Each structure stands twice: as C-alpha cells, then as structure tokens.
Amino acid sequence: MIDLKDLRENPDRYRNGVRDKCMDVDVDRLLALDEARRAILARQETARAEQNRLSKEIGPRIGQLKGKLKGAAGEEKDRLEIEIATLEAKPAQLKAEVAEEERHMGAIEPEWRALWLQVPQPPSNDVPKGKGSADNIEIRRWAPKSWDFSKSFVQNRGFMPRNHLELVKLHGLVDFERGVKMAGTRHYVLTGLGLRLHQAVLRYAVDFMADRRGFTPMGVPVLVKEECMVGTGFFPAGREQAYHIEESKRGSGHDLFLTGTGEVGLMGLHADEILAAEQLPLKYCTVSTCFRREAGAAGRDTAGLYRIHQFDKVEQVVVCKADDAESRAWHKQMIETVEMILQSMGLAYRLLQCCTGDLGVKNEDMIDIESWMPGRGEGGEFGETHSASRLNDFQCRRLNLRYRDESGKMRFAYALNNTVAASPRILIPLLEMHQQEDGSVLVPEVLRPYMGGIAKIG
RNA sequence: GGUGGGGUGGCAGAGCGGUUGAAUGUACCGGUCUUGAAAACCGGCAGACCCGUCAGGGUCUCGAGGGUUCGAAUCCCUCCCCCACCGCCA
C-alpha cells in the first residue's frame, strides 16, 4: 500500500511506477476520488464539530427543561414543549447533513479503497526498465569447478543426461500417477528416498538459517484470514492464485485461505504492532507447505516437479528500519545466503536482475536466482528456484507494522524476503546435476547427515 | 459442540447516558536531588485522518458493525475474539 500523501505530492512517481511495471491501474482516478473524499470529509467534519459544540451548549438546557416538563401543566407545559422542540430542531438538521455526507462517502469509498490497494510500489530507480521476464538482466553466474557453462552436459560429464522425470522413476522417488489419482493434476507423492531427500534439503536450509545466519525459525499458520493475505500484499491481485476455504458458508467464522508462501505467516506475525527500534531487524525463517492454484498457467510445465500445487519451502524475511541503505544491505546478505547454500550443494546458478515489468505489486526490486537444470528444455535450461525482493514500506504499511525510531517518531518498517530452498523444485537440479552415468545420483555431502548418511541414490 | 465469564490506553484497572480520549497505578521519557544509582518529588506520555505556510484548529477510535438519543465507553441488536469448565479428539 502506498502513501497517499506522497501520491498527492508526487503523482508522476506512481503514474510512472504503474507504467514501468506494465500494470493497468488508474492513478488519476484514485487522485480524483481522493480529492472528492477529502472534500466530503471536510464538510462532514464541520457539521459534526457544530453538532458537538451545540450538544454541549444546549444539551444540559434540554435536560433541565425536560425535568421541569414533568411537573408542569397547562400553558406552562405547552411553553416548555415548544422551547424543547426549538432547541432540538437545530441538531436534527445537522444530523441530516452528516447523514447526507455519509451517503456520499459510501458512494465513493469502496472504489477509492480498492484502487488504493492496487497502486503498486514504484520500482527503485536503478531497476532496469522492461516488459517482462524476457527483459531481465543476468548479473552473474556460478558453477562448481566440475561444470563449464559453455559446454553441454555431454561435454562436461561424458554421457547423456536423464531428466528428473526419468531419474525419479528409476529410483522410485516420486509417484505422479497416484498423486493425480488422489488430488488431480499437478499433484504427486514423494516416496521413500524421494521424501527423505526433500526433507534433507529443508532441514539443511532451516539449520543453515538458524545456526549460520542467526535467523529465528518459526512455525506459522498456512491457513490464514483474508486480512493477512491483503496485508501481505498478495490480495487482491493474487486472489486467483490462492485456495479458498469457505468456512463462512458453514454458518459462522470467517473464510480462510491457504498461503502460497511462508512469507505470509512470517510477515503477518507483527501486523498492527508497534515495535521498538531495538527490536529491529527481525530475522525470521520458516518451513511451510505452500499451496498455489497456478491459475493461468494451464499447459505450462505440466510434467514433473517444476510447477505443482503443493510444495514445501524454507523462506526468509527481514523487517528492518525504514532505511534504503540498510534494506539494500539485507537484500545482498539474503542473496549471499542462498548462494552459499546452492554452492554447498554443488548446484550451478545465475542471478537475474528482474526488470520493472517482471516485478509484482509489492516490490521495488527483485533478484531471481535460477538454477541450471540439465534436463529442462533442449539441452538444459535455467529454472527459477529463488526470488529475493525488497519491498520498501509497501508491505508494512498494509500490515500496519510500525516502529518508533530513535526520535520517537512512528515509522513503517521496511521488509524483504527471499526463498531459502523450495522443494521439490530444487530436487530437479539436485538430481540432474548429480546424476552419474549409470543413473545413480550422488547426494551432496551437506545433505548426507539428513539422509541417514546415504551418499548415493541407486 | 455445551455452559459460564470477559473484551477500555504499553501493561494493570476504574468508569456504566452529558463537563471522559478516558480516573488511578505501573512502565516509559525529561528534569530536580545524588559522587553514581535507587528512592522521593516535578513535568511529559495514544493513534489515524482532515484543514492550515506557521501557530493552531477539527473529526474519528473504549473488540467489529448497526441502532436508540439533542448527546453513547456507558442502553439495545448482530457478529467476532479471548478465558474457564464440561464433552469429543490428532
């Protein structure tokens, strides 16, 4: 959610933001509604102020007269009744005025609010302009010593690779058929060592965050109220992506939504709170099951573990002071964390600076990390495995997550988030990169303690 | 699911139709005192929004929404949430 004051003062910043993010939000309509709203507010408040003033002034008098009225009769009684009626007439008129303005307000407020929620966080100035993922810019790439990006898999390794579909079948790691039988397309069952490898990655990632990066691991709800989805910025834009539990249809309570990322639960933690400056930065991670409808992705990545409705993800978030330099420093650090983890697992990857057109509503900057998947496409492709975002105060504004700075001033905090490890997607490069000619797969050393010491699958 | 009790400022806790955005305590901040600290004393201390160049003014908020009233934290209705006990249960 953006700052409306800033919008009034720098409308072009937001008009350009919408344009650069290739979105369709009528900023000028919002400005017009905002102006209308404030005019109504001014009239309404003036009437109310008068109402309050009058009430204080004549209220006790009315009380007095009504007291007298009880004991009065005849002409005296008529006189009192007229006096009371006269006194009561004016507040009644003001009341009608207030009600009238309230109707006006009711007519524009829903649209005003809906538009306000849609205006995106403008991208940072240094984010390159572009229309979509095709315009993202590669920053750098890394590969283990045994891998040369300029060569094919065969040239690197001396044999034809199997893709992850073949590998999981060969070793009985995933049962797609039964997953689909139970839950439909894009579902799967992790079986045997498949589940163990999956959990090994997740456990390794959580321990890495806690032990080596000082993040506090949290177990958070994955079933949350709508406010939580709106507050974290996933709604209204991403409403179609979330599974909706319609508890309200059962009579009572509120509807719930399955979260598509642990970010929701982690950021929702401190919604509506006022933190002390010393409490910042908050550094949280979680491992949670993520649910995504993948609406609009029909026909894309239909096979295998790449795009599925349910997966598990270790996510990291940082809530820091409202300071651009600090936020950038955390962004770097969070990306560095991921690089350390990927490198320790012997995976090749590249960093992409996402262009303006590829940013969502809530981020001002985003770096995607794509891991090399030898079995993807023709002769291997990079596939997104991580995404690191800087959100400025957009998310905390929506969540109403504030802190008191050193001077006692209330400020909205800045938030950042990044994937640590999302599985089973990460199993794709893991299996494909570490496969041997005979189809067996070497388990990276860092994962073996979490696999009961197993060093090789198959 | 049943029964009962509750939701008021950072926390505790009064208020139960007008002068209460809210007593009091406590926490916190500033000051006096002190070699320093504590204690004591004095002062300050809600947030959002609107108008205004400033000074300042105004509106709203006592779980949420609606109603009664000239006037609601206080009365009425609906909903939500919390707590306790019972039932059921991974």
XYZ file of C-alpha atoms (C1' of nucleotides) in Angstrom:
548
model
C 0.000 0.000 0.000
C 1.382 3.326 -0.969
C 1.445 6.585 0.977
C -1.456 8.712 -0.238
C 0.249 11.928 0.816
C 3.205 11.037 -1.311
C 0.858 10.186 -4.151
C -0.687 13.651 -3.976
C 2.688 15.317 -3.885
C 4.428 13.152 -6.474
C 1.726 11.686 -8.679
C 4.153 11.109 -11.521
C 6.215 8.779 -9.406
C 3.201 6.478 -9.184
C 1.979 7.013 -12.728
C 5.435 6.014 -13.921
C 5.523 3.131 -11.490
C 2.329 1.716 -12.942
C 3.625 2.231 -16.473
C 7.036 0.692 -15.779
C 5.505 -2.310 -14.090
C 3.244 -2.692 -17.126
C 0.161 -2.612 -14.959
C -3.221 -1.124 -15.525
C -4.202 0.976 -12.536
C -5.927 4.319 -12.941
C -3.833 6.525 -10.694
C -5.630 9.667 -11.798
C -8.974 8.184 -10.933
C -7.612 7.477 -7.469
C -6.385 11.054 -7.175
C -9.803 12.359 -8.176
C -11.578 10.069 -5.727
C -9.148 11.064 -3.039
C -9.882 14.716 -3.587
C -13.608 14.118 -3.564
C -13.284 12.083 -0.437
C -11.417 14.789 1.383
C -13.975 17.387 0.368
C -16.749 15.228 1.785
C -14.705 14.622 4.884
C -14.221 18.339 5.414
C -17.942 19.071 5.109
C -18.859 16.176 7.302
C -16.386 17.117 9.978
C -17.521 20.707 10.025
C -21.103 19.585 10.545
C -20.046 17.173 13.240
C -17.992 19.799 15.018
C -21.005 22.070 15.059
C -23.118 19.193 16.285
C -20.731 18.511 19.127
C -20.499 22.145 20.064
C -24.263 22.541 20.055
C -24.786 19.415 22.016
C -22.533 20.682 24.765
C -24.206 24.034 24.739
C -27.888 23.122 24.685
C -27.742 19.582 25.974
C -27.851 20.436 29.673
C -30.535 23.023 28.967
C -32.719 20.386 27.337
C -32.171 18.121 30.298
C -33.231 20.914 32.613
C -36.359 21.715 30.626
C -37.345 18.087 30.399
C -37.055 17.870 34.149
C -39.362 20.854 34.559
C -41.758 19.438 31.990
C -42.572 16.528 34.240
C -44.041 18.710 36.889
C -45.612 21.248 34.532
C -49.162 21.529 33.318
C -51.364 23.633 31.071
C -49.867 26.741 29.441
C -46.543 26.219 31.218
C -46.337 22.742 29.745
C -47.027 23.963 26.185
C -44.404 26.677 26.540
C -41.768 24.176 27.664
C -42.622 21.763 24.897
C -42.199 24.461 22.268
C -38.886 25.550 23.760
C -37.590 21.998 23.756
C -38.709 21.418 20.181
C -36.932 24.597 19.089
C -33.738 23.564 20.788
C -33.877 20.094 19.291
C -34.502 21.292 15.754
C -31.008 22.514 15.027
C -29.082 19.357 15.966
C -31.586 17.404 13.909
C -30.762 19.456 10.867
C -27.025 18.916 11.383
C -27.619 15.247 11.845
C -29.305 15.123 8.459
C -26.328 16.922 6.942
C -23.891 14.423 8.386
C -26.016 11.539 7.147
C -26.130 13.087 3.690
C -22.335 13.338 3.540
C -22.090 9.811 4.823
C -24.110 8.650 1.843
C -21.755 10.483 -0.488
C -18.818 8.894 1.257
C -20.335 5.460 0.966
C -20.706 6.006 -2.750
C -17.011 6.573 -3.433
C -15.120 4.945 -0.588
C -15.194 1.326 -1.822
C -13.757 2.286 -5.190
C -11.227 4.572 -3.531
C -10.052 1.802 -1.251
C -9.933 -0.828 -3.977
C -7.852 1.422 -6.209
C -5.547 2.360 -3.373
C -4.770 -1.302 -2.769
C -3.947 -1.761 -6.431
C -1.409 1.006 -6.896
C 1.954 -0.738 -6.935
C 5.136 0.138 -5.140
C 7.154 2.090 -7.716
C 10.337 0.291 -8.751
C 13.672 1.537 -7.494
C 15.337 3.963 -9.875
C 18.125 1.549 -10.624
C 15.845 -1.294 -11.686
C 16.136 -1.649 -15.464
C 13.004 -0.985 -17.467
C 11.472 -3.879 -19.315
C 8.243 -5.563 -20.226
C 8.600 -8.984 -18.663
C 10.885 -11.818 -17.736
C 12.479 -11.751 -21.192
C 13.997 -8.371 -20.335
C 15.592 -9.495 -17.090
C 19.322 -8.998 -16.987
C 21.800 -11.603 -15.946
C 24.142 -10.281 -13.288
C 26.493 -13.208 -12.919
C 26.627 -16.961 -12.791
C 28.399 -19.533 -10.723
C 29.155 -23.185 -11.246
C 31.124 -25.785 -9.369
C 34.641 -26.490 -10.669
C 33.409 -29.590 -12.445
C 30.955 -27.626 -14.563
C 31.532 -25.348 -17.522
C 28.521 -23.392 -18.715
C 29.955 -23.047 -22.204
C 29.835 -26.780 -22.678
C 26.956 -29.190 -23.000
C 26.187 -31.799 -20.371
C 27.757 -34.481 -22.520
C 30.888 -32.394 -22.976
C 31.032 -31.677 -19.261
C 30.287 -35.122 -17.993
C 30.839 -37.519 -20.850
C 27.376 -39.067 -21.012
C 23.812 -38.213 -21.974
C 21.817 -36.896 -19.023
C 18.472 -38.214 -17.855
C 15.925 -35.597 -16.854
C 14.455 -35.574 -13.375
C 11.344 -37.427 -14.547
C 13.446 -40.354 -15.639
C 15.582 -40.197 -12.532
C 12.711 -40.171 -10.033
C 11.118 -43.052 -11.919
C 14.330 -45.014 -11.993
C 14.791 -44.733 -8.232
C 11.164 -44.659 -7.171
C 11.382 -41.203 -5.637
C 8.061 -39.812 -6.842
C 4.715 -41.363 -7.723
C 2.905 -38.968 -10.021
C 0.079 -41.308 -11.013
C -1.199 -41.834 -7.512
C -0.760 -38.175 -6.658
C -3.002 -37.305 -9.584
C -5.417 -40.073 -8.650
C -5.928 -38.575 -5.211
C -5.735 -34.873 -5.861
C -5.728 -34.255 -9.593
C -3.284 -32.745 -11.998
C -0.055 -31.203 -10.702
C -0.074 -33.426 -7.644
C 2.465 -36.066 -6.721
C 3.592 -38.365 -3.974
C 7.114 -38.322 -2.621
C 8.136 -41.868 -1.975
C 10.949 -43.396 0.046
C 14.229 -41.648 -0.573
C 12.323 -39.012 -2.512
C 10.737 -37.806 0.705
C 13.992 -38.172 2.589
C 15.901 -36.067 0.086
C 13.107 -33.493 0.126
C 13.222 -33.276 3.881
C 17.008 -33.277 3.932
C 17.119 -30.127 1.829
C 14.532 -28.427 4.003
C 16.206 -29.403 7.249
C 19.583 -28.345 5.944
C 18.152 -24.984 4.887
C 16.460 -24.332 8.238
C 19.563 -25.279 10.178
C 21.684 -23.125 7.931
C 19.482 -20.100 8.587
C 19.325 -20.674 12.316
C 22.881 -21.755 13.004
C 24.861 -19.797 10.469
C 22.763 -16.745 9.699
C 21.137 -16.052 13.051
C 17.546 -16.245 11.808
C 14.798 -17.334 14.182
C 12.926 -20.346 12.824
C 9.168 -20.137 13.139
C 6.245 -22.429 12.553
C 3.435 -20.260 11.251
C -0.135 -20.836 10.051
C -0.559 -21.740 6.416
C -4.305 -21.245 6.713
C -4.954 -17.568 7.279
C -7.635 -14.915 7.257
C -8.189 -12.649 4.324
C -6.699 -9.653 6.150
C -3.447 -11.499 6.318
C -3.444 -12.026 2.563
C -4.357 -8.409 1.901
C -1.878 -7.166 4.474
C 0.997 -9.041 2.962
C 0.073 -7.727 -0.467
C -0.993 -10.979 -2.096
C -4.603 -9.854 -2.332
C -6.470 -8.549 -4.187
C -4.170 -9.065 -7.176
C -3.289 -12.680 -6.406
C -6.680 -13.831 -5.246
C -6.990 -16.323 -8.070
C -3.753 -17.972 -7.011
C -4.934 -18.925 -3.539
C -7.074 -21.816 -2.385
C -10.094 -20.502 -0.577
C -11.687 -22.276 2.363
C -15.245 -21.008 2.553
C -15.909 -21.504 6.243
C -18.421 -18.677 6.174
C -20.673 -20.899 4.077
C -20.851 -23.265 7.008
C -22.553 -20.684 9.119
C -20.023 -18.971 11.261
C -16.467 -17.803 11.392
C -14.541 -16.297 8.545
C -13.164 -17.681 5.337
C -9.623 -18.893 5.286
C -7.003 -19.050 2.595
C -4.097 -21.419 2.093
C -0.874 -19.494 1.841
C 1.335 -19.785 -1.199
C 4.445 -18.911 0.764
C 5.648 -18.798 4.357
C 6.186 -15.081 3.854
C 2.503 -14.551 4.677
C 2.734 -16.162 8.092
C 6.062 -14.567 8.893
C 5.052 -11.065 7.925
C 1.622 -11.387 9.474
C 3.217 -12.060 12.846
C 3.676 -8.433 13.742
C 0.740 -6.902 11.918
C -0.800 -3.986 13.817
C 2.140 -3.869 16.180
C 4.369 -1.027 17.182
C 7.884 -2.286 17.665
C 10.712 -0.616 19.494
C 13.627 0.365 17.273
C 15.857 -2.004 19.256
C 13.736 -4.964 18.210
C 14.767 -4.435 14.608
C 15.871 -6.015 12.434
C 13.587 -9.019 12.721
C 15.141 -12.012 11.025
C 12.751 -14.904 10.618
C 12.665 -18.065 8.621
C 10.063 -20.758 8.339
C 9.483 -24.028 6.599
C 5.943 -24.347 5.424
C 3.788 -26.103 2.923
C 2.825 -23.776 0.111
C -0.334 -24.037 -1.943
C -0.785 -22.480 -5.342
C -3.639 -22.849 -7.755
C -1.392 -21.998 -10.685
C -4.347 -20.311 -12.322
C -3.398 -19.073 -15.739
C -0.503 -21.482 -16.048
C -2.517 -24.078 -17.916
C -0.313 -26.058 -20.230
C 2.939 -24.681 -18.839
C 5.418 -27.008 -17.160
C 2.800 -29.703 -16.901
C 5.192 -32.575 -16.435
C 7.241 -33.301 -13.384
C 8.044 -31.465 -10.209
C 8.513 -27.981 -11.598
C 5.051 -26.460 -11.301
C 2.887 -28.153 -8.712
C 0.022 -27.159 -6.455
C 1.642 -28.102 -3.174
C 5.249 -27.906 -2.107
C 7.395 -27.040 0.860
C 9.548 -24.010 1.172
C 12.007 -22.536 3.585
C 11.530 -18.795 3.414
C 13.445 -15.939 5.000
C 12.170 -12.470 5.795
C 13.791 -9.407 7.276
C 11.942 -6.468 8.762
C 14.303 -3.562 9.195
C 14.278 0.169 9.792
C 12.958 2.467 7.128
C 16.341 2.982 5.575
C 17.175 2.353 1.951
C 20.834 1.559 2.532
C 20.034 -0.902 5.292
C 17.392 -2.581 3.200
C 19.836 -2.958 0.307
C 22.451 -4.413 2.619
C 19.985 -7.046 3.845
C 18.979 -7.815 0.299
C 22.599 -8.544 -0.525
C 23.013 -10.641 2.558
C 19.907 -12.692 1.859
C 21.098 -13.401 -1.663
C 24.528 -14.301 -0.377
C 22.882 -16.814 1.937
C 21.212 -18.528 -0.976
C 24.450 -18.582 -2.933
C 26.219 -20.230 -0.025
C 23.555 -22.901 0.145
C 23.478 -23.544 -3.594
C 27.246 -23.671 -3.765
C 27.427 -26.053 -0.848
C 25.073 -28.372 -2.727
C 27.148 -28.128 -5.877
C 24.457 -26.514 -7.985
C 25.116 -24.141 -10.860
C 23.061 -20.969 -10.958
C 22.757 -17.421 -12.190
C 21.470 -14.208 -10.715
C 18.964 -12.188 -12.664
C 18.155 -8.568 -12.079
C 14.441 -8.510 -12.745
C 13.240 -5.658 -14.893
C 10.386 -3.353 -13.923
C 7.844 -5.342 -15.919
C 8.606 -8.515 -14.001
C 8.120 -7.000 -10.552
C 4.941 -7.687 -8.622
C 2.798 -5.021 -6.974
C 4.672 -5.012 -3.732
C 8.359 -4.980 -4.601
C 10.635 -2.175 -5.601
C 13.458 -4.505 -6.590
C 13.796 -8.222 -7.207
C 16.645 -10.567 -7.926
C 15.756 -14.017 -9.170
C 18.104 -16.903 -8.791
C 17.827 -19.591 -11.393
C 19.441 -22.974 -11.041
C 20.745 -24.879 -14.007
C 18.512 -27.830 -14.821
C 20.267 -30.058 -17.354
C 17.113 -31.978 -18.205
C 14.923 -28.959 -18.800
C 14.086 -27.993 -22.392
C 16.504 -28.913 -25.151
C 19.917 -29.450 -23.630
C 19.202 -27.835 -20.289
C 17.768 -24.542 -19.124
C 17.862 -22.318 -16.120
C 14.777 -22.583 -13.917
C 13.779 -20.153 -11.207
C 14.402 -21.564 -7.756
C 14.681 -18.399 -5.645
C 13.401 -14.863 -5.627
C 14.716 -12.078 -3.444
C 12.601 -8.955 -3.037
C 12.944 -5.581 -1.446
C 9.535 -4.209 -0.540
C 10.319 -0.786 0.863
C 7.489 0.011 3.306
C 4.733 -1.214 0.992
C 4.002 -4.389 2.903
C 4.410 -2.984 6.417
C 2.100 -0.132 5.512
C -0.591 -2.618 4.590
C 0.113 -4.717 7.648
C 0.248 -1.627 9.818
C 3.587 -2.793 11.145
C 5.377 0.166 12.657
C 8.208 1.022 14.962
C 9.273 4.014 16.964
C 12.574 5.369 15.757
C 15.248 6.932 17.952
C 13.490 10.282 17.989
C 10.201 8.654 18.989
C 8.645 9.098 15.568
C 6.354 6.382 14.301
C 7.504 4.807 11.057
C 6.512 1.941 8.838
C 9.280 -0.654 8.712
C 10.879 -1.929 5.529
C 10.511 -5.581 4.604
C 12.425 -8.045 2.496
C 12.013 -11.674 1.652
C 13.804 -14.422 -0.173
C 13.490 -18.109 -0.748
C 15.991 -20.270 1.076
C 15.018 -23.559 -0.514
C 11.832 -24.697 -2.205
C 11.359 -28.403 -2.624
C 10.600 -30.481 -4.582
C 11.539 -27.965 -7.297
C 15.099 -27.797 -6.053
C 15.262 -31.584 -6.380
C 15.231 -31.115 -10.153
C 18.712 -29.571 -10.389
C 19.866 -31.626 -7.454
C 19.063 -34.908 -9.169
C 20.001 -33.836 -12.656
C 23.320 -32.235 -11.766
C 24.496 -35.045 -9.523
C 23.460 -37.948 -11.702
C 26.076 -40.456 -12.740
C 26.358 -42.321 -15.993
C 24.644 -45.395 -14.524
C 21.707 -43.268 -13.424
C 22.653 -43.216 -9.769
C 22.661 -39.870 -8.017
C 25.286 -38.646 -5.590
C 23.878 -36.932 -2.544
C 25.717 -33.681 -1.800
C 27.823 -34.056 1.288
C 25.968 -31.360 3.219
C 22.723 -33.295 2.887
C 24.017 -36.691 3.921
C 23.665 -36.122 7.669
C 19.985 -35.514 7.000
C 19.700 -38.678 4.886
C 20.897 -41.102 7.492
C 24.328 -40.983 5.927
C 23.209 -42.143 2.494
C 25.735 -40.907 -0.062
C 24.242 -42.257 -3.241
C 20.776 -42.973 -4.571
C 20.703 -46.024 -6.804
C -20.401 -28.765 20.439
C -22.447 -27.225 25.728
C -22.331 -23.810 29.970
C -20.464 -19.596 32.313
C -17.266 -15.086 32.420
C -14.954 -11.331 29.615
C -13.015 -7.720 25.597
C -11.297 0.071 27.975
C -4.516 3.450 26.726
C 2.466 -0.345 26.627
C 0.516 -3.289 30.910
C -2.969 -3.448 35.114
C -7.573 -1.318 36.106
C -11.868 2.407 37.154
C -15.907 4.436 34.647
C -21.941 2.034 33.267
C -26.116 8.237 29.442
C -23.586 14.575 29.237
C -18.141 18.514 31.755
C -14.296 11.171 29.987
C -9.733 10.439 24.788
C -10.901 8.335 29.245
C -9.641 8.343 36.978
C -5.758 5.620 39.367
C -1.472 2.553 39.481
C 2.634 0.905 36.737
C 6.010 1.138 32.701
C 8.489 4.707 29.651
C 10.873 9.738 28.563
C 12.722 14.588 30.517
C 14.040 17.373 34.988
C 15.322 18.266 40.416
C 18.126 15.778 44.154
C 22.716 12.343 44.395
C 29.944 11.129 43.805
C 26.830 7.447 40.826
C 22.462 4.619 41.206
C 17.958 3.822 43.820
C 14.138 6.344 46.397
C 11.423 10.841 46.548
C 9.429 14.991 44.015
C 8.020 17.891 39.375
C 6.681 17.615 34.227
C 5.520 14.804 29.753
C 3.471 10.465 27.520
C -2.270 7.010 22.182
C -3.015 6.678 17.255
C -5.168 7.708 12.449
C -7.164 11.256 9.310
C -8.677 16.328 7.606
C -7.865 21.818 7.346
C -3.660 25.406 7.941
C 2.805 28.317 5.311
C 3.297 28.505 10.758
C 0.867 28.912 15.307
C -3.025 26.072 15.788
C -7.943 24.002 14.885
C -11.213 19.870 13.862
C -13.043 14.691 13.238
C -12.762 9.580 14.449
C -11.225 5.465 17.586
C -13.023 2.202 24.699
C -13.290 -5.869 20.096
C -16.262 -5.009 14.947
C -20.715 -3.395 12.603
C -25.595 -1.424 13.089
C -29.479 1.023 16.183
C -31.797 4.275 20.200
C -30.730 9.524 21.854
C -30.119 16.510 21.245
C -25.814 13.573 23.367
C -23.142 6.586 23.966
C -17.117 3.547 26.591
C -21.874 3.587 29.108
C -28.637 1.421 26.676
C -30.421 -2.210 22.509
C -29.333 -5.749 18.287
C -25.910 -8.714 15.290
C -21.205 -10.591 14.702
C -16.024 -11.593 16.051
C -12.452 -12.835 19.556
C -10.490 -14.370 24.377
C -10.707 -17.099 29.089
C -12.640 -21.133 32.386
C -15.058 -25.776 32.954
C -17.502 -29.999 30.508
C -17.887 -33.165 26.026
C -15.207 -35.001 21.690
C -10.458 -35.735 19.649
C -4.895 -35.969 16.172
